[in-house]
Amino acid sequence: MMKCPNCSSKDIGKIGSHQFYCWGCFIELTVNGEKMSVYQVEEDGTLSSLDDLFFGEEMVQDFPHIHASS
């Protein structure tokens, strides 16, 4: 069972072959293999990526040499 990375809700609906929608916090999730992308649905229906908010810290852990000098 998939869980929302934002609100931890399990109330996830499938809207496409690799696309899901969280009814708890109204974000869209795209899953390709092990890679997940998170989007906010705007008023006009366009999607804005939220990946920087959700996966930024994980990327720092994966690539510690990038921030080693700071």
GROMACS .gro file of N, CA and C in nm:
model
  210
    1MET      N    1   0.084  -0.120   0.000
    1MET     CA    2   0.000   0.000   0.000
    1MET      C    3   0.088   0.125   0.000
    2MET      N    4   0.063   0.214  -0.093
    2MET     CA    5   0.141   0.336  -0.102
    2MET      C    6   0.095   0.437   0.002
    3LYS      N    7   0.191   0.516   0.054
    3LYS     CA    8   0.163   0.618   0.153
    3LYS      C    9   0.214   0.752   0.101
    4CYS      N   10   0.138   0.858   0.122
    4CYS     CA   11   0.176   0.991   0.075
    4CYS      C   12   0.301   1.040   0.147
    5PRO      N   13   0.402   1.088   0.072
    5PRO     CA   14   0.523   1.139   0.136
    5PRO      C   15   0.502   1.273   0.208
    6ASN      N   16   0.390   1.339   0.181
    6ASN     CA   17   0.362   1.468   0.243
    6ASN      C   18   0.283   1.453   0.373
    7CYS      N   19   0.169   1.386   0.366
    7CYS     CA   20   0.080   1.381   0.483
    7CYS      C   21   0.066   1.241   0.542
    8SER      N   22   0.134   1.142   0.483
    8SER     CA   23   0.131   1.002   0.528
    8SER      C   24  -0.005   0.936   0.512
    9SER      N   25  -0.096   0.998   0.437
    9SER     CA   26  -0.227   0.939   0.412
    9SER      C   27  -0.215   0.818   0.322
   10LYS      N   28  -0.301   0.721   0.344
   10LYS     CA   29  -0.307   0.604   0.256
   10LYS      C   30  -0.424   0.615   0.159
   11ASP      N   31  -0.489   0.732   0.159
   11ASP     CA   32  -0.603   0.757   0.071
   11ASP      C   33  -0.552   0.808  -0.063
   12ILE      N   34  -0.489   0.717  -0.138
   12ILE     CA   35  -0.425   0.749  -0.265
   12ILE      C   36  -0.508   0.690  -0.379
   13GLY      N   37  -0.541   0.775  -0.476
   13GLY     CA   38  -0.616   0.729  -0.592
   13GLY      C   39  -0.527   0.719  -0.714
   14LYS      N   40  -0.553   0.622  -0.801
   14LYS     CA   41  -0.475   0.606  -0.923
   14LYS      C   42  -0.544   0.683  -1.035
   15ILE      N   43  -0.468   0.773  -1.101
   15ILE     CA   44  -0.527   0.854  -1.207
   15ILE      C   45  -0.462   0.827  -1.342
   16GLY      N   46  -0.362   0.741  -1.345
   16GLY     CA   47  -0.293   0.706  -1.468
   16GLY      C   48  -0.207   0.584  -1.444
   17SER      N   49  -0.138   0.537  -1.547
   17SER     CA   50  -0.060   0.414  -1.532
   17SER      C   51   0.050   0.428  -1.427
   18HIS      N   52   0.110   0.547  -1.415
   18HIS     CA   53   0.213   0.571  -1.315
   18HIS      C   54   0.182   0.695  -1.232
   19GLN      N   55   0.057   0.740  -1.236
   19GLN     CA   56   0.020   0.863  -1.168
   19GLN      C   57  -0.084   0.836  -1.059
   20PHE      N   58  -0.065   0.902  -0.945
   20PHE     CA   59  -0.151   0.885  -0.830
   20PHE      C   60  -0.185   1.021  -0.772
   21TYR      N   61  -0.294   1.026  -0.694
   21TYR     CA   62  -0.343   1.152  -0.636
   21TYR      C   63  -0.373   1.129  -0.489
   22CYS      N   64  -0.323   1.217  -0.404
   22CYS     CA   65  -0.351   1.205  -0.260
   22CYS      C   66  -0.475   1.288  -0.225
   23TRP      N   67  -0.576   1.221  -0.173
   23TRP     CA   68  -0.699   1.290  -0.133
   23TRP      C   69  -0.684   1.357   0.002
   24GLY      N   70  -0.572   1.331   0.072
   24GLY     CA   71  -0.549   1.393   0.202
   24GLY      C   72  -0.495   1.535   0.189
   25CYS      N   73  -0.400   1.554   0.096
   25CYS     CA   74  -0.338   1.687   0.084
   25CYS      C   75  -0.338   1.737  -0.060
   26PHE      N   76  -0.403   1.664  -0.150
   26PHE     CA   77  -0.428   1.710  -0.288
   26PHE      C   78  -0.300   1.731  -0.370
   27ILE      N   79  -0.203   1.640  -0.357
   27ILE     CA   80  -0.086   1.646  -0.443
   27ILE      C   81  -0.088   1.527  -0.538
   28GLU      N   82  -0.018   1.541  -0.649
   28GLU     CA   83  -0.009   1.434  -0.747
   28GLU      C   84   0.128   1.369  -0.737
   29LEU      N   85   0.130   1.237  -0.748
   29LEU     CA   86   0.254   1.161  -0.739
   29LEU      C   87   0.274   1.085  -0.869
   30THR      N   88   0.396   1.086  -0.920
   30THR     CA   89   0.431   1.008  -1.038
   30THR      C   90   0.540   0.910  -0.997
   31VAL      N   91   0.519   0.782  -1.027
   31VAL     CA   92   0.615   0.679  -0.988
   31VAL      C   93   0.668   0.610  -1.112
   32ASN      N   94   0.800   0.612  -1.131
   32ASN     CA   95   0.866   0.541  -1.239
   32ASN      C   96   0.973   0.452  -1.177
   33GLY      N   97   0.945   0.325  -1.166
   33GLY     CA   98   1.039   0.235  -1.100
   33GLY      C   99   1.051   0.273  -0.954
   34GLU      N  100   1.173   0.308  -0.911
   34GLU     CA  101   1.195   0.349  -0.772
   34GLU      C  102   1.196   0.500  -0.756
   35LYS      N  103   1.180   0.575  -0.866
   35LYS     CA  104   1.183   0.721  -0.860
   35LYS      C  105   1.041   0.776  -0.848
   36MET      N  106   1.022   0.863  -0.748
   36MET     CA  107   0.891   0.926  -0.728
   36MET      C  108   0.906   1.076  -0.745
   37SER      N  109   0.813   1.137  -0.814
   37SER     CA  110   0.807   1.282  -0.826
   37SER      C  111   0.676   1.329  -0.764
   38VAL      N  112   0.680   1.447  -0.702
   38VAL     CA  113   0.565   1.502  -0.631
   38VAL      C  114   0.530   1.637  -0.692
   39TYR      N  115   0.400   1.659  -0.718
   39TYR     CA  116   0.355   1.783  -0.782
   39TYR      C  117   0.237   1.843  -0.708
   40GLN      N  118   0.233   1.976  -0.708
   40GLN     CA  119   0.114   2.048  -0.661
   40GLN      C  120   0.030   2.080  -0.782
   41VAL      N  121  -0.099   2.055  -0.773
   41VAL     CA  122  -0.190   2.087  -0.883
   41VAL      C  123  -0.236   2.232  -0.865
   42GLU      N  124  -0.205   2.315  -0.965
   42GLU     CA  125  -0.241   2.457  -0.959
   42GLU      C  126  -0.388   2.477  -0.998
   43GLU      N  127  -0.439   2.598  -0.974
   43GLU     CA  128  -0.579   2.629  -1.005
   43GLU      C  129  -0.613   2.607  -1.152
   44ASP      N  130  -0.517   2.633  -1.241
   44ASP     CA  131  -0.544   2.618  -1.384
   44ASP      C  132  -0.519   2.475  -1.433
   45GLY      N  133  -0.487   2.385  -1.341
   45GLY     CA  134  -0.468   2.244  -1.377
   45GLY      C  135  -0.324   2.206  -1.408
   46THR      N  136  -0.234   2.305  -1.413
   46THR     CA  137  -0.094   2.272  -1.438
   46THR      C  138  -0.030   2.215  -1.312
   47LEU      N  139   0.083   2.149  -1.328
   47LEU     CA  140   0.153   2.088  -1.216
   47LEU      C  141   0.281   2.164  -1.186
   48SER      N  142   0.309   2.187  -1.058
   48SER     CA  143   0.433   2.248  -1.014
   48SER      C  144   0.509   2.145  -0.933
   49SER      N  145   0.635   2.121  -0.970
   49SER     CA  146   0.714   2.020  -0.901
   49SER      C  147   0.743   2.059  -0.757
   50LEU      N  148   0.729   1.964  -0.667
   50LEU     CA  149   0.763   1.983  -0.526
   50LEU      C  150   0.882   1.894  -0.488
   51ASP      N  151   0.951   1.840  -0.587
   51ASP     CA  152   1.061   1.746  -0.560
   51ASP      C  153   1.170   1.808  -0.473
   52ASP      N  154   1.199   1.937  -0.492
   52ASP     CA  155   1.302   2.002  -0.412
   52ASP      C  156   1.267   2.000  -0.264
   53LEU      N  157   1.138   2.013  -0.232
   53LEU     CA  158   1.096   2.012  -0.092
   53LEU      C  159   1.103   1.874  -0.031
   54PHE      N  160   1.073   1.771  -0.111
   54PHE     CA  161   1.065   1.636  -0.056
   54PHE      C  162   1.193   1.557  -0.066
   55PHE      N  163   1.272   1.582  -0.170
   55PHE     CA  164   1.386   1.495  -0.196
   55PHE      C  165   1.519   1.567  -0.188
   56GLY      N  166   1.521   1.696  -0.153
   56GLY     CA  167   1.644   1.772  -0.145
   56GLY      C  168   1.742   1.718  -0.042
   57GLU      N  169   1.694   1.687   0.080
   57GLU     CA  170   1.782   1.637   0.184
   57GLU      C  171   1.836   1.499   0.151
   58GLU      N  172   1.755   1.415   0.089
   58GLU     CA  173   1.801   1.282   0.051
   58GLU      C  174   1.914   1.292  -0.051
   59MET      N  175   1.904   1.390  -0.142
   59MET     CA  176   2.008   1.405  -0.242
   59MET      C  177   2.139   1.449  -0.177
   60VAL      N  178   2.131   1.531  -0.073
   60VAL     CA  179   2.252   1.573  -0.002
   60VAL      C  180   2.319   1.451   0.062
   61GLN      N  181   2.239   1.360   0.116
   61GLN     CA  182   2.294   1.238   0.176
   61GLN      C  183   2.355   1.148   0.069
   62ASP      N  184   2.295   1.144  -0.049
   62ASP     CA  185   2.348   1.061  -0.157
   62ASP      C  186   2.477   1.118  -0.215
   63PHE      N  187   2.491   1.251  -0.211
   63PHE     CA  188   2.607   1.316  -0.270
   63PHE      C  189   2.672   1.410  -0.167
   64PRO      N  190   2.726   1.358  -0.056
   64PRO     CA  191   2.779   1.444   0.051
   64PRO      C  192   2.897   1.531   0.006
   65HIS      N  193   2.971   1.489  -0.097
   65HIS     CA  194   3.086   1.566  -0.142
   65HIS      C  195   3.047   1.702  -0.200
   66ILE      N  196   2.923   1.716  -0.245
   66ILE     CA  197   2.878   1.842  -0.305
   66ILE      C  198   2.877   1.953  -0.201
   67HIS      N  199   2.838   1.920  -0.077
   67HIS     CA  200   2.825   2.021   0.029
   67HIS      C  201   2.938   2.012   0.131
   68ALA      N  202   3.042   1.937   0.101
   68ALA     CA  203   3.148   1.915   0.198
   68ALA      C  204   3.225   2.044   0.229
   69SER      N  205   3.235   2.136   0.134
   69SER     CA  206   3.313   2.258   0.154
   69SER      C  207   3.239   2.364   0.233
   70SER      N  208   3.108   2.354   0.245
   70SER     CA  209   3.033   2.459   0.314
   70SER      C  210   3.017   2.432   0.462
   0.00000   0.00000   0.00000
